[in-house]
PDB file of C-alpha atoms in Angstrom:
ATOM      1  CA  UNK A   1       0.000   0.000   0.000  1.00 53.00           C
ATOM      2  CA  UNK A   2       1.499   3.370  -0.995  1.00 59.00           C
ATOM      3  CA  UNK A   3       1.600   6.404   1.267  1.00 65.00           C
ATOM      4  CA  UNK A   4      -0.925   8.025  -1.087  1.00 64.00           C
ATOM      5  CA  UNK A   5      -3.651   5.643   0.068  1.00 74.00           C
ATOM      6  CA  UNK A   6      -2.773   5.245   3.754  1.00 81.00           C
ATOM      7  CA  UNK A   7      -4.476   7.304   6.388  1.00 86.00           C
ATOM      8  CA  UNK A   8      -2.906   8.627   9.559  1.00 87.00           C
ATOM      9  CA  UNK A   9      -0.293   6.222  10.906  1.00 87.00           C
ATOM     10  CA  UNK A  10       2.973   6.224  12.817  1.00 86.00           C
ATOM     11  CA  UNK A  11       5.466   6.397   9.946  1.00 88.00           C
ATOM     12  CA  UNK A  12       8.471   8.041  11.580  1.00 89.00           C
ATOM     13  CA  UNK A  13      10.316   7.735  14.873  1.00 91.00           C
ATOM     14  CA  UNK A  14      11.149  11.215  16.169  1.00 93.00           C
ATOM     15  CA  UNK A  15      14.398  11.566  18.133  1.00 95.00           C
ATOM     16  CA  UNK A  16      15.289  14.535  20.306  1.00 93.00           C
ATOM     17  CA  UNK A  17      18.651  15.818  19.050  1.00 93.00           C
ATOM     18  CA  UNK A  18      19.678  17.125  22.477  1.00 94.00           C
ATOM     19  CA  UNK A  19      18.999  13.923  24.414  1.00 95.00           C
ATOM     20  CA  UNK A  20      19.197  11.288  21.672  1.00 95.00           C
ATOM     21  CA  UNK A  21      16.000   9.778  23.073  1.00 95.00           C
ATOM     22  CA  UNK A  22      12.745   9.139  21.269  1.00 94.00           C
ATOM     23  CA  UNK A  23      10.495  12.170  21.673  1.00 92.00           C
ATOM     24  CA  UNK A  24       7.334  11.655  23.655  1.00 91.00           C
ATOM     25  CA  UNK A  25       3.939  12.632  22.332  1.00 91.00           C
ATOM     26  CA  UNK A  26       2.374  12.738  18.906  1.00 91.00           C
ATOM     27  CA  UNK A  27       4.048  14.342  15.892  1.00 91.00           C
ATOM     28  CA  UNK A  28       3.143  14.920  12.280  1.00 91.00           C
ATOM     29  CA  UNK A  29       6.092  15.138   9.854  1.00 92.00           C
ATOM     30  CA  UNK A  30       5.796  17.178   6.656  1.00 92.00           C
ATOM     31  CA  UNK A  31       7.990  16.932   3.553  1.00 89.00           C
ATOM     32  CA  UNK A  32       7.249  19.976   1.394  1.00 91.00           C
ATOM     33  CA  UNK A  33       9.763  19.120  -1.324  1.00 84.00           C
ATOM     34  CA  UNK A  34       7.213  17.158  -3.344  1.00 77.00           C
ATOM     35  CA  UNK A  35       3.971  17.514  -1.362  1.00 84.00           C
ATOM     36  CA  UNK A  36       1.745  20.517  -2.138  1.00 84.00           C
ATOM     37  CA  UNK A  37      -0.407  19.795   0.941  1.00 89.00           C
ATOM     38  CA  UNK A  38       2.710  20.044   3.141  1.00 92.00           C
ATOM     39  CA  UNK A  39       3.517  23.409   1.568  1.00 92.00           C
ATOM     40  CA  UNK A  40       0.019  24.687   2.235  1.00 93.00           C
ATOM     41  CA  UNK A  41       0.135  23.414   5.830  1.00 95.00           C
ATOM     42  CA  UNK A  42       3.470  25.127   6.453  1.00 95.00           C
ATOM     43  CA  UNK A  43       2.186  28.424   5.065  1.00 95.00           C
ATOM     44  CA  UNK A  44      -0.938  28.156   7.237  1.00 96.00           C
ATOM     45  CA  UNK A  45       1.317  27.536  10.244  1.00 96.00           C
ATOM     46  CA  UNK A  46       3.435  30.569   9.345  1.00 95.00           C
ATOM     47  CA  UNK A  47       0.296  32.702   9.270  1.00 96.00           C
ATOM     48  CA  UNK A  48      -1.003  31.302  12.573  1.00 97.00           C
ATOM     49  CA  UNK A  49       2.165  31.435  14.718  1.00 96.00           C
ATOM     50  CA  UNK A  50       3.029  34.383  16.925  1.00 97.00           C
ATOM     51  CA  UNK A  51       6.742  33.696  16.342  1.00 97.00           C
ATOM     52  CA  UNK A  52       7.525  36.275  13.646  1.00 96.00           C
ATOM     53  CA  UNK A  53      11.043  34.944  13.017  1.00 96.00           C
ATOM     54  CA  UNK A  54       9.747  31.404  12.501  1.00 96.00           C
ATOM     55  CA  UNK A  55       6.929  32.650  10.259  1.00 95.00           C
ATOM     56  CA  UNK A  56       9.390  34.567   8.083  1.00 95.00           C
ATOM     57  CA  UNK A  57      11.804  31.643   7.824  1.00 96.00           C
ATOM     58  CA  UNK A  58       9.021  29.197   6.900  1.00 95.00           C
ATOM     59  CA  UNK A  59       7.740  31.591   4.229  1.00 94.00           C
ATOM     60  CA  UNK A  60      11.200  31.996   2.703  1.00 94.00           C
ATOM     61  CA  UNK A  61      11.852  28.239   2.829  1.00 93.00           C
ATOM     62  CA  UNK A  62       8.596  27.348   1.085  1.00 91.00           C
ATOM     63  CA  UNK A  63       9.071  30.079  -1.543  1.00 89.00           C
ATOM     64  CA  UNK A  64      12.549  28.714  -2.371  1.00 89.00           C
ATOM     65  CA  UNK A  65      11.352  25.142  -3.006  1.00 86.00           C
ATOM     66  CA  UNK A  66      11.395  23.957  -6.622  1.00 79.00           C
ATOM     67  CA  UNK A  67       8.144  24.424  -8.511  1.00 79.00           C
ATOM     68  CA  UNK A  68       6.017  21.304  -8.829  1.00 80.00           C
ATOM     69  CA  UNK A  69       4.628  20.151 -12.163  1.00 84.00           C
ATOM     70  CA  UNK A  70       1.644  17.898 -12.749  1.00 87.00           C
ATOM     71  CA  UNK A  71       1.811  14.332 -13.955  1.00 92.00           C
ATOM     72  CA  UNK A  72      -0.072  13.930 -17.220  1.00 93.00           C
ATOM     73  CA  UNK A  73      -1.485  10.589 -16.010  1.00 94.00           C
ATOM     74  CA  UNK A  74      -2.776  11.226 -12.482  1.00 93.00           C
ATOM     75  CA  UNK A  75      -2.725  15.021 -12.453  1.00 90.00           C
ATOM     76  CA  UNK A  76      -0.895  15.113  -9.118  1.00 88.00           C
ATOM     77  CA  UNK A  77       1.976  17.558  -8.644  1.00 85.00           C
ATOM     78  CA  UNK A  78       5.441  16.025  -8.559  1.00 84.00           C
ATOM     79  CA  UNK A  79       8.969  17.336  -8.378  1.00 79.00           C
ATOM     80  CA  UNK A  80      10.365  14.409 -10.371  1.00 86.00           C
ATOM     81  CA  UNK A  81       8.879  13.498 -13.722  1.00 90.00           C
ATOM     82  CA  UNK A  82       9.949  11.123 -16.448  1.00 92.00           C
ATOM     83  CA  UNK A  83       9.297  10.837 -20.129  1.00 91.00           C
ATOM     84  CA  UNK A  84       6.667   8.122 -20.670  1.00 91.00           C
ATOM     85  CA  UNK A  85       7.788   4.592 -21.450  1.00 89.00           C
ATOM     86  CA  UNK A  86       7.678   3.244 -24.999  1.00 85.00           C
ATOM     87  CA  UNK A  87       4.372   1.402 -24.555  1.00 86.00           C
ATOM     88  CA  UNK A  88       2.530   4.681 -23.855  1.00 85.00           C
ATOM     89  CA  UNK A  89       3.720   6.583 -26.952  1.00 80.00           C
ATOM     90  CA  UNK A  90       2.628   9.894 -25.410  1.00 86.00           C
ATOM     91  CA  UNK A  91       5.141  12.315 -26.845  1.00 84.00           C
ATOM     92  CA  UNK A  92       5.656  15.521 -24.875  1.00 84.00           C
ATOM     93  CA  UNK A  93       3.925  14.147 -21.782  1.00 90.00           C
ATOM     94  CA  UNK A  94       5.445  13.640 -18.339  1.00 91.00           C
ATOM     95  CA  UNK A  95       4.848  10.813 -15.840  1.00 93.00           C
ATOM     96  CA  UNK A  96       5.401  10.784 -12.060  1.00 92.00           C
ATOM     97  CA  UNK A  97       7.175   7.983 -10.195  1.00 93.00           C
ATOM     98  CA  UNK A  98       3.896   6.673  -8.716  1.00 93.00           C
ATOM     99  CA  UNK A  99       2.276   6.270 -12.155  1.00 94.00           C
ATOM    100  CA  UNK A 100       5.470   4.762 -13.569  1.00 95.00           C
ATOM    101  CA  UNK A 101       5.642   2.160 -10.805  1.00 95.00           C
ATOM    102  CA  UNK A 102       1.951   1.345 -11.312  1.00 94.00           C
ATOM    103  CA  UNK A 103       2.428   0.904 -15.075  1.00 94.00           C
ATOM    104  CA  UNK A 104       5.522  -1.192 -14.465  1.00 94.00           C
ATOM    105  CA  UNK A 105       3.566  -3.667 -12.333  1.00 94.00           C
ATOM    106  CA  UNK A 106       0.681  -3.760 -14.818  1.00 94.00           C
ATOM    107  CA  UNK A 107       2.932  -4.451 -17.798  1.00 92.00           C
ATOM    108  CA  UNK A 108       4.889  -7.099 -15.892  1.00 92.00           C
ATOM    109  CA  UNK A 109       1.718  -8.863 -14.786  1.00 90.00           C
ATOM    110  CA  UNK A 110      -0.361  -8.555 -17.950  1.00 90.00           C
ATOM    111  CA  UNK A 111       2.255  -8.777 -20.692  1.00 89.00           C
ATOM    112  CA  UNK A 112       5.411 -10.077 -19.010  1.00 91.00           C
ATOM    113  CA  UNK A 113       7.219  -6.900 -20.126  1.00 90.00           C
ATOM    114  CA  UNK A 114       9.321  -4.743 -17.814  1.00 93.00           C
ATOM    115  CA  UNK A 115       9.395  -1.064 -18.709  1.00 93.00           C
ATOM    116  CA  UNK A 116      12.412  -0.644 -16.405  1.00 93.00           C
ATOM    117  CA  UNK A 117      13.250   1.686 -13.569  1.00 93.00           C
ATOM    118  CA  UNK A 118      11.848   5.219 -13.306  1.00 93.00           C
ATOM    119  CA  UNK A 119      14.338   7.670 -14.828  1.00 91.00           C
ATOM    120  CA  UNK A 120      13.689  11.279 -13.798  1.00 90.00           C
ATOM    121  CA  UNK A 121      14.330  13.922 -16.398  1.00 86.00           C
ATOM    122  CA  UNK A 122      17.565  15.724 -15.493  1.00 72.00           C
ATOM    123  CA  UNK A 123      18.187  19.396 -16.102  1.00 54.00           C
ATOM    124  CA  UNK A 124      14.589  20.194 -16.949  1.00 53.00           C
ATOM    125  CA  UNK A 125      12.771  22.663 -14.721  1.00 49.00           C
ATOM    126  CA  UNK A 126       9.279  21.582 -13.670  1.00 48.00           C
ATOM    127  CA  UNK A 127       6.522  23.665 -15.223  1.00 47.00           C
ATOM    128  CA  UNK A 128       3.114  23.922 -13.658  1.00 44.00           C
TER     129      UNK A 128
END
């Protein structure tokens, strides 16, 4: 089951850097690099906090993240995209890792063909 379909669950172990011990309590970890919901949550936090320094630093951090582009298959934003595999013949389109991995399993199971590993496009800036 991919993270895209799981609900709330304990995915990470949080360690206190000062003590080296596992932190007590509940935490929710965000990874804004390739998650637009994490970006929105961070910006909402920046607006809601009374800590002006933290708010400013969050805003700058999020604004400096690479732009996300949409996968032509699922429509979800992704930082890494690939050209489609040969069986799709969709010239000029871009595919995210999730859709690639799904297609890979389908082609292996249905046709016995392996489209290979996901190969992100290098040197190409994502365009929304």
